[in-house]
């Protein structure tokens, strides 16, 4: 146990203590007369003391050397130990669930220190050190649903780190010169090391789970289904994450459906009749299964679907059989479990789920097609040639007619290879006796271990699978090993209905299927006629109809063709379901994320298992790209079919592990040639020739022509390799990878793969945008990150969000991230140089409406940057044109939100003089300039450019208001106000002249009758004066309501008028620095979002209060 460090001064203290261990910083002592002989240790066990001493040596010893003086060392050690005491206490409380005060206290500190919105939920927290170079900073690590945060206040310095999970590119355990075990977080620009955790394993698992869940939820919603407990991120707890990790391991280990939820994991022992003993292991109880796995890897595994279970009973408790239960199944087998804790409640829950499963899927055994199951279980070896599997059907009594409909003649009733077996296309050589020997071995195994899905799965069956499954058993055993047999029996008539619904429909998916039908195993005679092609079409189309999210992907046709060779059509469909949705998750979608993850795992395995090859081939990505087809087609596309089918046998029994280890065996067999290869193409040639010359001595059929490899005839002939030898080598040399290790590596590399796709998206977007704007590439990259973060923040805290607004990886790169009006307004406020005070938000709304050309209320990055580019780098005429467009439809609407707008008032009078008084008493007459300007503009107008509509007086007033807002707090504010007052009056007069010119001309004498006016002041310009206050009767009647629609001014008028004032020209042409804005934006983006969410929540609080 950790105790608060205190300084103790005792005279002659050394005489009371005996040193047990020592180091340069620490001494382990015991009291004399204690801890040896008849004495005893007080306060802690010897094991705990040694454990904590080891922790000090591993975590603190090297760290303390970086401090300069003893006081800093003492301060650091005291702080660290105090933090460990606090964490140990809080974790103990969390386990006992007695007092949540500690967690609430940490939550309050988390909220105060990082100022996130209330929706950002804290999951857990730990004491640790964050390394900055060689200096450790002791503090607290907070793990929330969307962020990893660290806070430290050490030696008078405060440190805050906030790292969104979606920014993490690599999460790994590593070591450095000071510490043997640290957690390293890698983002785009930085690496951060965290160490000195009390329980580093637990911390790393929680971080891994949070990163995986968040990245897949936000970046991979194409193919990711969250567990029900994690659907709402704000409800995620540490316990939920631990349960998810256990659930995923359970489903991966037994290869069960994703929907399956684990309810209990219990230590127990199972009676294994083949070993005549009880085997220690663990029982896993889920919604629809009872599973068992021995503690000794590969010793024994059992899967008992509830649909197969007849009864679950408690037996008498004895000293030899403590707490036993018996689970009986339909194949007349019984499984005895003993040493179960809390047996009564376990049996009660199992019986409840058994009752539920049988109520949902009433069991009906069909005796018309198969013999009684009891007789099929115990075949003797002599009956191997007449082997048949019993079938359990799950149908309700009223579904018998649907059963007949399902077996309609349109579906092919048997495996395609069976027809060729009857037609005598088999090889009459010595291979048939080998097939019969295999059958005898398998039937002997069935007698001892069982033949249904409930069989005992041991190392012995793995060896039989590695030798190759007999052709007559292959399809049925694939069904059992993948548990597709459960889906088949649980959904009678489902496939037939899918076929009826999907056939005849034409869409993009069906067109792709039609294109690939004749490319599917074209060398096999089964797919050289319409029977095989039609069956393949039905299965692929039915699956695309079942799962439109996957639809159809290339390589599914090759895999389905093989399944149809050895299984009935409906069985092939359910095998395809098992492969696509369970055994190869996320392989068959738009981005084949699953295959890329496994390629990345394969690279890591190469480095671990074949270090010499990895060292020679510096870039393993070439090997990984070559191996993509290995994973997507299970070697079917690059190996002779009669050999590849043995690989598929191993895959259905061992899952993806079989493909990994076979890939390693292939590389090892060619390591010497690969090391001597000069480039990637030569390496590809070496592997292609090797794989093309893999034979299957035991195949009963004739060898099929292979066209997988490409090599010239002048090369030396490649020696043949037997597939059985290659598979045996793969198990012996590389078969030690466990499911847990593979799943851990998959989780780690999924982060890297998803972030790789994000980088690709970013680079492609920037590549398109860079040539079209003048923003520097590094600034453009910062803008992209801000744009993406703004999108992500709304995904974090504005739940639920429509899927259409989320990241959609299936869209073109430029459209994958889009933002709505509120998000755009925040970004506009952060990075736009046109800050207009309170008017900024209104200007942002207008800019959004202008950029939203397709009216879907979303804009993409390119549109956002093009707008900013004009503001920062555009010529004056481009900036004025943008401002002009922001004040005409569609940017400006009738319902434009502007509380101080004079638009609803009567229009302002433009009855002003065209002669302005100067400060020195002189006057300037603009009358002649005005007439000449209109003539010049009419001549110089660019006819090639689409003419913008003219601006009404209502719109013009808003335009002027925006200009006034932009000049606020500018160093030249007074000059700008003076200039804009002059230009505004001039433009009002231009509009009036145009209005008069379009009328009968009766008002031509008014201009000379107008009295001279004073120069308007910036504080109270006549343009924005209230038309109801202090308005003369003459002014109020100057423009009757009927004339409102005729007053207009064009872009050319405005631009020419602005050019007459040098201060305005200087304002719009002065260089603007975007870098300072970007730095500010990175700092303030989160706080701006938080403030907005707090403002939104306050009215809700007021409404809810009495």
Coordinates of N, CA, C and O in Angstrom, one line a residue, residues 178-269:
X178 N 14.6 6.6 -20.5 CA 14.3 6.8 -19.1 C 13.4 5.8 -18.5 O 13.5 5.4 -17.3
X179 N 12.4 5.4 -19.3 CA 11.3 4.5 -18.8 C 11.2 3.3 -19.7 O 11.3 3.4 -20.9
X180 N 10.9 2.2 -19.1 CA 10.7 0.9 -19.8 C 9.3 0.8 -20.5 O 9.2 0.0 -21.4
X181 N 8.3 1.5 -20.0 CA 7.0 1.3 -20.5 C 6.2 2.6 -20.4 O 6.0 3.2 -19.4
X182 N 5.9 3.2 -21.6 CA 5.1 4.4 -21.7 C 4.1 4.2 -22.8 O 4.1 3.3 -23.6
X183 N 3.1 5.1 -22.7 CA 2.0 5.2 -23.7 C 2.4 6.4 -24.6 O 2.4 7.5 -24.1
X184 N 2.5 6.2 -25.9 CA 2.8 7.3 -26.8 C 1.6 7.6 -27.7 O 1.1 6.7 -28.3
X185 N 1.3 8.9 -27.7 CA 0.2 9.4 -28.5 C 0.8 10.2 -29.7 O 1.5 11.2 -29.4
X186 N 0.5 9.8 -30.9 CA 1.1 10.5 -32.0 C 0.0 11.2 -32.8 O -1.0 10.5 -33.2
X187 N 0.1 12.5 -33.0 CA -0.8 13.2 -33.8 C -0.1 13.7 -35.1 O 1.1 13.3 -35.3
X188 N -0.7 14.6 -35.8 CA -0.1 15.0 -37.1 C 1.3 15.6 -36.9 O 2.2 15.4 -37.7
X189 N 1.4 16.4 -35.9 CA 2.7 17.2 -35.7 C 3.5 16.9 -34.5 O 4.6 17.3 -34.4
X190 N 2.9 16.1 -33.5 CA 3.6 15.9 -32.3 C 3.5 14.5 -31.8 O 2.6 13.7 -32.1
X191 N 4.5 14.1 -30.9 CA 4.4 12.9 -30.2 C 4.4 13.2 -28.7 O 5.2 14.1 -28.3
X192 N 3.6 12.6 -27.9 CA 3.5 12.8 -26.5 C 3.6 11.5 -25.8 O 2.9 10.6 -26.1
X193 N 4.5 11.4 -24.8 CA 4.6 10.2 -24.0 C 4.0 10.4 -22.6 O 4.3 11.4 -21.9
X194 N 3.3 9.4 -22.1 CA 2.7 9.4 -20.8 C 3.1 8.1 -20.1 O 3.2 7.1 -20.7
X195 N 3.5 8.3 -18.8 CA 4.0 7.2 -18.1 C 3.7 7.3 -16.6 O 3.0 8.2 -16.2
X196 N 4.2 6.3 -15.8 CA 4.0 6.2 -14.4 C 2.6 6.0 -14.0 O 2.1 6.7 -13.1
X197 N 1.9 5.2 -14.7 CA 0.5 4.8 -14.3 C 0.6 3.7 -13.3 O 1.4 2.9 -13.3
X198 N -0.4 3.7 -12.4 CA -0.5 2.6 -11.4 C -0.8 1.3 -12.1 O -0.3 0.3 -11.7
X199 N -1.7 1.4 -13.1 CA -2.0 0.2 -13.9 C -2.0 0.5 -15.4 O -3.0 0.9 -15.9
X200 N -0.9 0.4 -16.0 CA -0.7 0.8 -17.4 C -1.5 0.0 -18.3 O -2.1 0.5 -19.3
X201 N -1.7 -1.3 -18.1 CA -2.5 -2.2 -18.9 C -3.9 -1.7 -19.0 O -4.5 -1.6 -20.1
X202 N -4.5 -1.4 -17.9 CA -5.9 -0.9 -17.9 C -6.0 0.4 -18.6 O -7.0 0.6 -19.4
X203 N -5.1 1.3 -18.4 CA -5.2 2.7 -19.0 C -5.1 2.5 -20.5 O -5.9 3.1 -21.3
X204 N -4.1 1.7 -21.0 CA -3.9 1.5 -22.4 C -5.2 0.9 -23.1 O -5.6 1.3 -24.2
X205 N -5.8 -0.1 -22.4 CA -7.0 -0.7 -23.0 C -8.1 0.3 -23.1 O -8.9 0.3 -24.1
X206 N -8.3 1.1 -22.1 CA -9.4 2.1 -22.1 C -9.1 3.1 -23.2 O -10.0 3.5 -24.0
X207 N -7.9 3.6 -23.3 CA -7.5 4.6 -24.4 C -7.8 4.0 -25.7 O -8.3 4.6 -26.7
X208 N -7.4 2.7 -25.9 CA -7.5 2.1 -27.2 C -9.0 1.9 -27.6 O -9.4 2.2 -28.7
X209 N -9.8 1.6 -26.6 CA -11.2 1.4 -26.8 C -11.9 2.8 -27.2 O -12.7 2.9 -28.2
X210 N -11.5 3.8 -26.4 CA -12.1 5.2 -26.7 C -11.7 5.7 -28.1 O -12.5 6.2 -28.9
X211 N -10.4 5.5 -28.4 CA -9.9 5.9 -29.7 C -10.6 5.1 -30.8 O -11.1 5.7 -31.9
X212 N -10.8 3.8 -30.7 CA -11.4 3.0 -31.7 C -12.9 3.4 -31.9 O -13.3 3.5 -33.0
X213 N -13.6 3.5 -30.8 CA -15.0 3.8 -30.8 C -15.2 5.1 -31.5 O -16.1 5.3 -32.4
X214 N -14.5 6.1 -31.1 CA -14.7 7.5 -31.6 C -14.3 7.6 -33.0 O -15.0 8.2 -33.8
X215 N -13.1 7.1 -33.4 CA -12.7 7.1 -34.8 C -13.7 6.4 -35.7 O -14.1 6.9 -36.8
X216 N -14.1 5.3 -35.3 CA -15.1 4.5 -36.2 C -16.4 5.2 -36.2 O -17.1 5.2 -37.2
X217 N -16.8 5.7 -35.1 CA -18.2 6.4 -35.1 C -18.1 7.7 -36.0 O -19.1 8.0 -36.7
X218 N -17.0 8.4 -36.0 CA -17.0 9.7 -36.7 C -16.4 9.6 -38.1 O -16.7 10.4 -39.0
X219 N -15.5 8.6 -38.3 CA -14.8 8.5 -39.6 C -15.2 7.3 -40.4 O -14.8 7.3 -41.6
X220 N -15.8 6.3 -39.8 CA -16.1 5.1 -40.6 C -17.5 4.6 -40.4 O -17.8 3.5 -40.2
X221 N -18.5 5.6 -40.4 CA -19.9 5.2 -40.3 C -20.4 4.5 -41.5 O -21.5 4.1 -41.5
X222 N -19.6 4.3 -42.5 CA -20.0 3.5 -43.7 C -20.2 2.0 -43.3 O -21.1 1.4 -43.8
X223 N -19.4 1.5 -42.4 CA -19.5 0.1 -42.1 C -19.4 -0.3 -40.7 O -19.1 -1.4 -40.3
X224 N -19.7 0.7 -39.8 CA -19.5 0.5 -38.4 C -20.8 0.5 -37.6 O -21.6 1.5 -37.7
X225 N -21.2 -0.6 -36.9 CA -22.4 -0.6 -36.1 C -21.9 -0.6 -34.6 O -21.3 -1.6 -34.2
X226 N -22.3 0.4 -33.9 CA -22.0 0.5 -32.5 C -22.8 -0.5 -31.7 O -24.0 -0.8 -32.1
X227 N -22.3 -1.0 -30.6 CA -23.1 -1.8 -29.7 C -24.2 -0.9 -29.1 O -24.0 0.3 -29.0
X228 N -25.3 -1.5 -28.8 CA -26.4 -0.7 -28.3 C -26.1 0.2 -27.2 O -26.5 1.4 -27.0
X229 N -25.2 -0.3 -26.3 CA -24.8 0.5 -25.1 C -23.9 1.7 -25.4 O -23.7 2.6 -24.6
X230 N -23.4 1.8 -26.7 CA -22.5 2.9 -27.1 C -23.1 3.8 -28.1 O -22.5 4.6 -28.7
X231 N -24.4 3.5 -28.4 CA -25.1 4.3 -29.5 C -25.1 5.8 -29.1 O -25.0 6.7 -30.0
X232 N -25.3 6.1 -27.8 CA -25.3 7.5 -27.4 C -24.0 7.8 -26.7 O -23.8 7.3 -25.5
X233 N -23.1 8.5 -27.3 CA -21.8 8.8 -26.7 C -21.8 9.4 -25.3 O -21.0 9.1 -24.5
X234 N -22.8 10.2 -25.0 CA -22.9 10.9 -23.7 C -23.2 9.9 -22.6 O -23.0 10.2 -21.4
X235 N -23.6 8.7 -23.0 CA -23.9 7.6 -21.9 C -22.7 6.6 -21.8 O -22.9 5.7 -21.0
X236 N -21.6 6.8 -22.5 CA -20.5 5.8 -22.4 C -19.8 5.9 -21.0 O -19.5 7.0 -20.6
X237 N -19.6 4.8 -20.4 CA -18.9 4.7 -19.2 C -17.7 3.8 -19.3 O -17.6 3.0 -20.3
X238 N -16.8 3.8 -18.3 CA -15.7 2.9 -18.4 C -16.1 1.5 -18.4 O -15.5 0.6 -19.1
X239 N -17.2 1.1 -17.7 CA -17.7 -0.2 -17.7 C -18.2 -0.6 -19.0 O -18.0 -1.8 -19.5
X240 N -18.8 0.3 -19.7 CA -19.3 0.0 -21.1 C -18.2 -0.4 -22.0 O -18.3 -1.3 -22.9
X241 N -17.1 0.4 -21.9 CA -15.9 0.1 -22.8 C -15.3 -1.2 -22.5 O -14.9 -1.9 -23.4
X242 N -15.2 -1.5 -21.2 CA -14.6 -2.9 -20.8 C -15.6 -4.0 -21.3 O -15.1 -5.0 -21.8
X243 N -16.9 -3.7 -21.2 CA -17.8 -4.8 -21.7 C -17.7 -4.9 -23.2 O -17.8 -6.0 -23.8
X244 N -17.5 -3.8 -23.9 CA -17.4 -3.8 -25.4 C -16.2 -4.6 -25.8 O -16.2 -5.4 -26.7
X245 N -15.0 -4.4 -25.1 CA -13.8 -5.1 -25.4 C -14.0 -6.6 -25.2 O -13.6 -7.4 -26.0
X246 N -14.7 -7.0 -24.1 CA -15.0 -8.4 -23.9 C -15.9 -9.0 -24.9 O -15.7 -10.1 -25.4
X247 N -16.9 -8.2 -25.3 CA -17.9 -8.6 -26.3 C -17.2 -8.9 -27.6 O -17.5 -9.9 -28.3
X248 N -16.3 -8.0 -28.0 CA -15.6 -8.1 -29.3 C -14.7 -9.3 -29.3 O -14.6 -10.0 -30.3
X249 N -14.0 -9.5 -28.2 CA -13.2 -10.7 -28.1 C -14.0 -12.0 -28.2 O -13.7 -12.9 -29.0
X250 N -15.1 -12.0 -27.5 CA -16.0 -13.2 -27.5 C -16.5 -13.5 -28.9 O -16.5 -14.6 -29.4
X251 N -17.0 -12.4 -29.6 CA -17.5 -12.7 -31.0 C -16.4 -13.1 -32.0 O -16.7 -13.9 -32.8
X252 N -15.2 -12.5 -31.8 CA -14.1 -12.8 -32.7 C -13.6 -14.2 -32.4 O -13.3 -15.0 -33.4
X253 N -13.5 -14.6 -31.2 CA -13.0 -15.9 -30.8 C -13.9 -17.1 -31.3 O -13.4 -18.1 -31.9
X254 N -15.2 -16.9 -31.1 CA -16.1 -17.9 -31.5 C -16.8 -17.6 -32.9 O -17.6 -18.4 -33.4
X255 N -16.4 -16.5 -33.5 CA -16.9 -16.1 -34.8 C -18.4 -16.1 -34.9 O -19.0 -16.8 -35.7
X256 N -19.0 -15.3 -34.0 CA -20.5 -15.2 -33.8 C -21.0 -13.9 -34.4 O -20.2 -13.0 -34.6
X257 N -22.3 -13.8 -34.6 CA -22.8 -12.6 -35.2 C -22.5 -11.3 -34.4 O -22.4 -11.4 -33.2
X258 N -22.5 -10.2 -35.1 CA -22.2 -8.9 -34.4 C -23.2 -8.5 -33.4 O -23.0 -7.8 -32.4
X259 N -24.4 -9.0 -33.6 CA -25.5 -8.6 -32.7 C -25.5 -9.4 -31.4 O -26.2 -9.0 -30.5
X260 N -24.7 -10.4 -31.3 CA -24.7 -11.2 -30.1 C -24.0 -10.5 -29.0 O -23.0 -9.9 -29.1
X261 N -24.8 -10.5 -27.8 CA -24.3 -9.7 -26.7 C -24.0 -10.7 -25.5 O -24.7 -11.6 -25.2
X262 N -22.8 -10.5 -25.0 CA -22.3 -11.4 -23.9 C -22.9 -11.0 -22.6 O -23.0 -9.8 -22.2
X263 N -23.4 -12.0 -21.8 CA -24.0 -11.7 -20.6 C -23.2 -12.1 -19.4 O -23.2 -11.5 -18.3
X264 N -22.5 -13.2 -19.5 CA -21.7 -13.7 -18.3 C -20.5 -14.5 -18.8 O -20.5 -15.1 -19.8
X265 N -19.4 -14.3 -18.1 CA -18.1 -15.1 -18.3 C -17.8 -15.7 -16.9 O -17.6 -15.0 -16.0
X266 N -17.7 -17.0 -16.9 CA -17.5 -17.7 -15.6 C -16.4 -18.8 -15.8 O -16.3 -19.5 -16.8
X267 N -15.5 -18.9 -14.8 CA -14.6 -19.9 -14.7 C -15.3 -21.2 -14.4 O -16.2 -21.3 -13.5
X268 N -14.9 -22.3 -15.0 CA -15.6 -23.6 -14.8 C -14.7 -24.7 -15.4 O -13.6 -24.5 -15.9
X269 N -15.2 -25.9 -15.3 CA -14.5 -27.1 -16.0 C -15.6 -27.9 -16.7 O -16.8 -28.0 -16.3

